[in-house]
Each structure stands twice: as C-alpha cells, then as structure tokens.
CSV table of C-alpha atoms and ligand atoms in Angstrom, one decimal:
chain,number,residue,atom,x,y,z
I,219,ASN,CA,3.0,8.2,20.6
I,220,ILE,CA,3.6,4.6,19.6
I,221,LEU,CA,2.7,5.3,16.0
I,222,ASN,CA,5.5,7.9,15.7
I,223,LEU,CA,8.2,4.6,16.2
I,224,PHE,CA,9.7,3.1,13.3
I,225,LEU,CA,7.5,0.4,12.9
I,226,TYR,CA,9.9,-2.1,11.1
I,227,GLY,CA,13.0,-1.7,13.3
I,228,GLU,CA,12.7,-2.4,17.1
I,229,PHE,CA,9.1,-1.9,17.2
I,230,CYS,CA,8.8,-4.5,14.3
I,231,PRO,CA,5.5,-6.3,13.1
I,232,HIS,CA,6.2,-9.3,15.3
I,233,THR,CA,5.5,-7.0,18.4
I,234,TRP,CA,2.7,-5.0,17.2
I,235,ALA,CA,-0.2,-6.9,19.2
I,236,VAL,CA,1.3,-5.7,22.4
I,237,HIS,CA,-0.2,-2.4,21.6
I,238,PHE,CA,-2.9,-3.3,18.8
I,239,PRO,CA,-4.8,-6.4,19.9
I,240,LEU,CA,-6.1,-6.6,16.4
I,241,ALA,CA,-2.8,-7.5,15.1
I,242,SER,CA,-3.2,-11.0,16.2
I,243,GLY,CA,-6.8,-11.2,14.8
I,244,LYS,CA,-8.2,-13.8,12.4
I,245,ARG,CA,-8.6,-11.6,9.3
I,246,GLN,CA,-5.2,-9.7,8.9
I,247,SER,CA,-3.4,-8.7,6.3
I,248,PRO,CA,-1.1,-9.4,4.2
I,249,ILE,CA,-1.5,-13.0,3.2
I,250,ASP,CA,0.4,-15.6,1.1
I,251,ILE,CA,-2.3,-15.9,-1.9
I,252,PRO,CA,-2.4,-19.5,-2.7
I,253,SER,CA,-2.7,-18.8,-6.6
I,254,GLY,CA,-4.3,-22.2,-7.7
I,255,ARG,CA,-6.6,-22.4,-5.3
I,256,GLY,CA,-8.9,-19.2,-5.3
I,257,GLU,CA,-12.7,-19.8,-5.7
I,258,ALA,CA,-13.3,-18.7,-9.3
I,259,VAL,CA,-16.2,-16.1,-9.3
I,260,ASN,CA,-17.9,-14.0,-12.0
I,261,PHE,CA,-19.2,-10.7,-10.4
I,262,SER,CA,-22.7,-9.3,-11.8
I,263,SER,CA,-20.5,-6.1,-12.9
I,264,GLY,CA,-17.0,-5.8,-13.6
I,265,LEU,CA,-14.3,-3.9,-11.6
I,266,ALA,CA,-14.1,-0.3,-12.5
I,267,TRP,CA,-12.6,3.1,-12.1
I,268,THR,CA,-12.2,6.5,-13.0
I,269,TYR,CA,-9.5,8.9,-11.8
I,270,ASP,CA,-8.6,12.6,-12.5
I,271,SER,CA,-5.4,12.3,-14.4
I,272,ASP,CA,-3.9,15.1,-12.1
I,273,ALA,CA,-5.9,13.5,-8.9
I,274,CYS,CA,-2.2,13.4,-7.0
I,275,ASP,CA,-0.6,16.7,-6.5
I,276,ARG,CA,1.5,16.4,-3.2
I,277,ILE,CA,3.7,13.8,-1.7
I,278,THR,CA,4.8,13.2,2.1
I,279,ASN,CA,7.2,11.2,3.9
I,280,THR,CA,5.4,9.4,6.6
I,281,GLY,CA,8.6,8.0,8.2
I,282,HIS,CA,7.8,4.3,6.9
I,283,GLY,CA,7.7,5.4,3.3
I,284,TRP,CA,6.3,7.9,0.6
I,285,LYS,CA,2.6,8.9,0.5
I,286,LEU,CA,0.7,10.6,-2.6
I,287,LEU,CA,-2.0,12.7,-1.3
I,288,VAL,CA,-5.2,13.1,-3.4
I,289,SER,CA,-6.9,16.4,-4.4
I,290,GLY,CA,-8.6,15.1,-7.4
I,291,ASN,CA,-11.6,12.7,-7.8
I,292,GLY,CA,-11.2,9.0,-8.0
I,293,GLU,CA,-13.7,6.4,-7.8
I,294,LEU,CA,-13.8,2.7,-7.6
I,295,TRP,CA,-16.9,0.4,-7.8
I,296,GLY,CA,-18.1,-2.8,-9.0
I,297,GLY,CA,-16.7,-6.3,-8.7
I,298,PRO,CA,-16.7,-7.3,-5.3
I,299,LEU,CA,-17.9,-3.9,-4.2
I,300,PRO,CA,-21.3,-3.1,-2.9
I,301,SER,CA,-20.9,0.8,-3.4
I,302,LYS,CA,-18.8,3.7,-4.8
I,303,PHE,CA,-15.3,4.0,-3.1
I,304,LYS,CA,-13.4,7.1,-3.3
I,305,LEU,CA,-9.6,7.4,-3.6
I,306,GLU,CA,-7.9,8.6,-0.4
I,307,GLN,CA,-3.9,8.1,-0.9
I,308,ILE,CA,-1.4,6.2,-2.6
I,309,HIS,CA,1.8,4.6,-0.8
I,310,ALA,CA,4.1,1.6,-1.3
I,311,HIS,CA,5.8,-1.3,0.8
I,312,TRP,CA,9.4,-2.4,-0.3
I,313,GLY,CA,12.6,-4.2,0.9
I,314,CYS,CA,16.2,-4.1,1.1
I,315,THR,CA,16.8,-6.7,-1.9
I,316,GLU,CA,14.7,-7.7,-4.9
I,317,ASN,CA,13.9,-11.0,-3.0
I,318,GLU,CA,11.4,-9.1,-0.8
I,319,GLY,CA,9.4,-6.4,-0.3
I,320,SER,CA,5.8,-7.0,-1.2
I,321,GLU,CA,3.2,-7.3,1.7
I,322,HIS,CA,1.2,-9.9,-0.4
I,323,THR,CA,3.0,-13.2,-1.4
I,324,VAL,CA,2.2,-15.5,-4.2
I,325,ASP,CA,2.7,-19.3,-3.7
I,326,GLY,CA,5.1,-18.1,-1.1
I,327,VAL,CA,6.9,-15.9,-3.4
I,328,ALA,CA,7.6,-12.1,-2.8
I,329,TYR,CA,8.1,-9.2,-5.3
I,330,PRO,CA,10.4,-6.5,-4.6
I,331,GLY,CA,7.6,-4.1,-3.8
I,332,GLU,CA,3.5,-3.6,-3.5
I,333,ILE,CA,1.8,-0.2,-4.1
I,334,HIS,CA,-1.6,0.3,-2.1
I,335,LEU,CA,-4.4,2.6,-3.9
I,336,VAL,CA,-6.4,3.1,-0.7
I,337,HIS,CA,-10.1,3.9,-1.0
I,338,TRP,CA,-13.1,4.4,1.2
I,339,ASP,CA,-17.1,3.8,0.9
I,340,SER,CA,-18.3,7.5,0.4
I,341,GLU,CA,-21.8,6.3,-0.6
I,342,LYS,CA,-22.3,4.8,3.6
I,343,TYR,CA,-19.9,6.9,5.4
I,344,SER,CA,-18.8,10.5,5.6
I,345,SER,CA,-15.0,10.5,6.2
I,346,PHE,CA,-12.2,8.1,5.6
I,347,ALA,CA,-11.6,7.9,9.4
I,348,GLU,CA,-15.3,6.6,9.9
I,349,ALA,CA,-15.0,4.2,7.2
I,350,ALA,CA,-11.7,2.8,8.4
I,351,ASN,CA,-13.8,1.6,11.5
I,352,ALA,CA,-16.7,0.1,9.6
I,353,ASP,CA,-16.7,-3.6,8.3
I,354,GLY,CA,-16.1,-3.5,4.7
I,355,GLY,CA,-15.7,0.5,4.8
I,356,LEU,CA,-12.1,0.5,2.8
I,357,ALA,CA,-11.1,-1.2,-0.5
I,358,VAL,CA,-7.5,-1.3,-1.6
I,359,LEU,CA,-5.9,-1.9,-4.8
I,360,GLY,CA,-2.5,-3.8,-4.2
I,361,VAL,CA,-0.2,-3.6,-7.3
I,362,PHE,CA,3.0,-5.9,-7.2
I,363,ILE,CA,6.0,-4.1,-8.3
I,364,THR,CA,8.5,-6.1,-10.2
I,365,VAL,CA,12.3,-4.9,-11.5
I,366,GLY,CA,13.3,-4.8,-15.0
I,367,ASP,CA,15.3,-2.5,-17.5
I,368,GLN,CA,12.5,-0.2,-18.0
I,369,ALA,CA,12.2,2.8,-15.9
I,370,HIS,CA,8.5,3.6,-15.2
I,371,ASP,CA,7.2,7.3,-16.2
I,372,GLU,CA,4.9,7.7,-13.5
I,373,ILE,CA,7.1,6.1,-10.7
I,374,GLN,CA,9.9,8.5,-11.9
I,375,LYS,CA,7.7,11.5,-11.2
I,376,ILE,CA,7.6,10.1,-7.5
I,377,VAL,CA,11.2,9.3,-7.5
I,378,ASP,CA,11.8,12.8,-8.7
I,379,ALA,CA,10.1,14.2,-5.7
I,380,LEU,CA,11.6,12.1,-3.1
I,381,GLU,CA,14.8,14.3,-2.8
I,382,LEU,CA,12.2,17.0,-1.7
I,383,ILE,CA,11.0,15.0,1.2
I,384,PRO,CA,14.2,13.2,2.6
I,385,ASN,CA,12.9,13.2,6.3
I,386,LYS,CA,10.0,12.2,8.2
I,387,ASP,CA,7.0,14.6,8.1
I,388,MET,CA,8.2,16.5,5.0
I,389,THR,CA,5.4,17.4,2.6
I,390,GLU,CA,6.0,19.0,-0.8
I,391,ASN,CA,3.9,19.7,-4.2
I,392,LEU,CA,4.6,17.5,-6.8
I,393,ALA,CA,6.3,19.1,-9.9
I,394,LYS,CA,4.5,16.7,-12.1
I,395,THR,CA,1.0,15.3,-10.6
I,396,VAL,CA,0.6,11.7,-10.8
I,397,ASP,CA,-2.2,9.7,-12.7
I,398,PRO,CA,-3.4,7.1,-10.3
I,399,LEU,CA,-4.5,5.1,-13.6
I,400,LYS,CA,-0.9,4.8,-14.7
I,401,LEU,CA,0.1,3.2,-11.5
I,402,LEU,CA,-2.4,0.2,-12.4
I,403,PRO,CA,-1.2,-2.9,-14.4
I,404,GLU,CA,-2.3,-3.8,-18.0
I,405,SER,CA,-4.4,-6.7,-17.0
I,406,LYS,CA,-7.5,-6.2,-14.8
I,407,ALA,CA,-7.3,-9.9,-13.3
I,408,PHE,CA,-7.1,-9.9,-9.5
I,409,TRP,CA,-7.5,-11.8,-6.5
I,410,ASN,CA,-9.9,-10.6,-3.5
I,411,TYR,CA,-10.3,-11.5,0.0
I,412,GLU,CA,-11.3,-9.9,3.3
I,413,GLY,CA,-8.5,-8.3,5.4
I,414,SER,CA,-7.2,-5.2,7.1
I,415,LEU,CA,-4.9,-2.7,7.4
I,416,THR,CA,-1.0,-3.7,7.1
I,417,THR,CA,0.0,-1.3,9.8
I,418,PRO,CA,-0.9,-0.4,13.1
I,419,PRO,CA,-4.0,-0.2,14.4
I,420,CYS,CA,-4.6,-3.1,11.9
I,421,LEU,CA,-8.2,-2.5,11.5
I,422,GLU,CA,-10.2,-5.4,9.9
I,423,THR,CA,-12.2,-3.5,7.6
I,424,VAL,CA,-10.3,-3.7,4.0
I,425,ASN,CA,-11.6,-5.3,1.0
I,426,TRP,CA,-8.6,-6.2,-0.7
I,427,ILE,CA,-8.3,-6.4,-4.6
I,428,VAL,CA,-4.7,-7.5,-5.4
I,429,PHE,CA,-3.7,-7.4,-9.2
I,430,LYS,CA,-2.1,-10.7,-10.6
I,431,THR,CA,0.0,-8.5,-13.0
I,432,PRO,CA,3.0,-6.6,-11.5
I,433,LEU,CA,4.2,-3.0,-12.5
I,434,THR,CA,7.6,-2.8,-13.9
I,435,VAL,CA,10.1,-0.3,-12.3
I,436,SER,CA,13.8,-0.2,-12.9
I,437,LYS,CA,16.5,-0.9,-10.2
I,438,GLU,CA,17.5,2.6,-9.6
I,439,GLN,CA,13.7,3.8,-9.2
I,440,ILE,CA,13.1,1.3,-6.3
I,441,SER,CA,16.6,2.0,-4.8
I,442,ALA,CA,15.6,5.4,-4.6
I,443,PHE,CA,12.6,4.5,-2.3
I,444,ARG,CA,15.2,2.9,0.0
I,445,ALA,CA,16.9,6.3,0.6
I,446,LEU,CA,14.0,7.9,2.5
I,447,ARG,CA,14.6,8.7,6.0
I,448,ALA,CA,12.4,7.2,9.0
I,449,TYR,CA,13.5,10.2,11.1
I,450,ALA,CA,12.5,13.9,11.4
I,451,PRO,CA,15.3,16.5,10.8
I,452,GLU,CA,15.4,17.6,14.1
I,453,GLU,CA,15.8,14.3,15.4
I,454,ASP,CA,19.4,12.7,15.7
I,455,LYS,CA,20.0,10.1,13.4
I,456,PRO,CA,19.0,6.7,15.0
I,457,GLY,CA,22.7,5.5,15.7
I,458,ASP,CA,21.6,2.0,17.3
I,459,ASP,CA,19.0,1.3,14.3
I,460,GLU,CA,19.8,-1.7,12.6
I,461,PHE,CA,19.0,0.4,9.3
I,462,GLY,CA,20.9,3.5,9.9
I,463,GLY,CA,17.4,5.3,9.8
I,464,GLN,CA,16.7,4.7,6.3
I,465,VAL,CA,13.4,3.4,5.2
I,466,VAL,CA,15.2,0.1,3.5
I,467,GLN,CA,12.6,-2.4,4.6
I,468,ASN,CA,8.6,-1.4,5.3
I,469,PHE,CA,6.4,-4.7,4.8
I,470,ARG,CA,4.7,-6.8,7.1
I,471,PRO,CA,4.9,-10.5,6.4
I,472,PRO,CA,2.1,-12.5,5.5
I,473,MET,CA,-0.5,-13.5,8.4
I,474,PRO,CA,-2.6,-16.4,8.7
I,475,LEU,CA,-5.5,-17.1,6.2
I,476,CYS,CA,-7.5,-18.5,9.1
I,477,GLY,CA,-10.0,-20.3,6.7
I,478,ARG,CA,-10.6,-17.1,4.7
I,479,VAL,CA,-11.5,-17.6,1.2
I,480,VAL,CA,-9.5,-16.0,-1.7
I,481,ARG,CA,-11.8,-15.4,-4.8
I,482,ASP,CA,-10.2,-15.5,-8.2
I,483,CYS,CA,-11.2,-12.9,-10.7
I,484,CYS,CA,-10.4,-13.8,-14.2
T,1120,GRE,C1,-1.0,0.8,5.0
T,1120,GRE,O1,-0.6,1.7,5.9
T,1120,GRE,O2,0.0,0.2,4.6
T,1120,GRE,C2,-2.3,0.8,4.7
T,1120,GRE,C3,-3.3,1.9,5.1
T,1120,GRE,C4,-4.7,1.6,4.7
T,1120,GRE,C5,-4.9,0.6,4.0
T,1120,GRE,C6,-4.2,-0.7,3.6
T,1120,GRE,C7,-2.6,-0.3,3.9
T,1120,GRE,O3,-3.0,3.0,5.7
T,1120,GRE,O4,-1.9,-1.5,3.6
T,1121,ZN,ZN1,-0.3,-0.6,2.6
C-alpha cells in the first residue's frame, strides 16, 4: 500500500501525483497566503465552535506524525460554512528546524509548525469518508505554531503521551484528555479559501480556515514531535532513509494558487 510509505522521504510530495493525479490539481493545499491582498469579507454570522473539554482521549502515531482521536463532541459552524461540521481528528505538521514546518506560509514565510483540526459536514453526510469525497465536505482549522519561551500546557499533554507511541501504528489513551478549544489562538481572525487535503489522496474537498495568530510552544515541545519514529516496531529502522526513520519533517510545500480567492476575515 502506497499510503504506508513515508510520505516525506523517498516518496516525497514532489512525486505524489504519480499515484494520486489530484496532487497536481488546481485547488491543492497548502498555499502561500498573500496577507495584504485577500478579499475582505463579512459573513452574515461569525465563525463559531463548541467542543467537549475532554473531546480528545486517545493519540496515535500515523507514521507521518501524531494524531489525536476524538470521542467527545465538537461542532464548528458559521463564517464561511454552510452547515454544521463535526470534529474528526487533530494532527500537526512540523520541520527539522524552526525556519520551516508549517504547510501554509504567509507572504513566503513559514512558521515552525501547524496544527490541523479536521471537521466534516455531518448535516449533509453520514460519515467522514463520505464527506471527504464531497465538494465542501470538510472544514479544517489551521493554527500556526511559533516557538517561544513558554511551554504550552495543552501541547504538553500531547508531548507527555508521545513516549508511549514511539513507533508507527501505536495508539494509547491520553493520561490527560486534550481540550480542542485550548489549541486555538486568542484571536479569531482568519483567512479562508477552497483547497485540499495536504496528504494523499489530496482530495479537493476542504474549506480551509487558517488563523492569523499563532500558538506559542517551547523549543523542547516541538523537538519532542521530531523524535517520533516513522516505522513500525517490527520493521527494521530504515538505514538508507535520509531522516534516520524519525518524523523530523512532515509538511507539504505551498501549491499554486491557480487564480483562487483568499478571503480575509477581520
Ligand atoms: C492531513 O492528512 O494532513 C489532512 C487530513 C485532512 C484534512 C487536512 C489535512 O488528513 O491536511
Ligand atoms: Zn494536516
């Protein structure tokens, strides 16, 4: 299975289109956001959300990063969204150094990382899989990660769990549940555009909402992300892999805008 290969090593983003033709489509994500040139819009209702404070209680190593599984309720609506969207999972992207790691960039500049809160239209569709294949079926909140002096309390709950899931396909209960609300930045201002999943199969079904304000984590916290292993315990450590089998980099670079409009919301 192609999706079992490490997507950022030998089978890197540049080659995805060989197996997933959509990867060279015209509404791919991420993009480089032109910050001053967005189309200013005021939606009839503001973007809103409600999340159970203990919504995330399990974490898994996907082989290309960590993913929080959701068993509580999470709903997102308003702003650019036509109906109610349900929280499915939360994951993140990061890089080898603090000069790279986010998927979206702003005026050509990357942040050290980016968190994705993935939601699906549960009013129109009956499953995540069905929604992921339907135009506008998904809504993803993107939150940039910046590195500062302060460790982030909610991110620390994730960091503490990473040593329990060192290898691909390992899943564990979180000792302390994660509150999705606490992974969102202080300001609600965001950019909005129509794009895709940033990993194969790169389906062009995502309504992207990227917050302008980043979340601050410590250097130690983002370093802990890079210690995850991209291989399963029963597999030998991939010796010829340039990354030594660690998930030190798991972001896709910006894709062409192809005339798409980026909306600027506050
Ligand atoms: C990803 O794998 O990175 C991803 C998803 C779903 C939506 C957006 C996204 O799995 O970036
Ligand atoms: Zn993602």
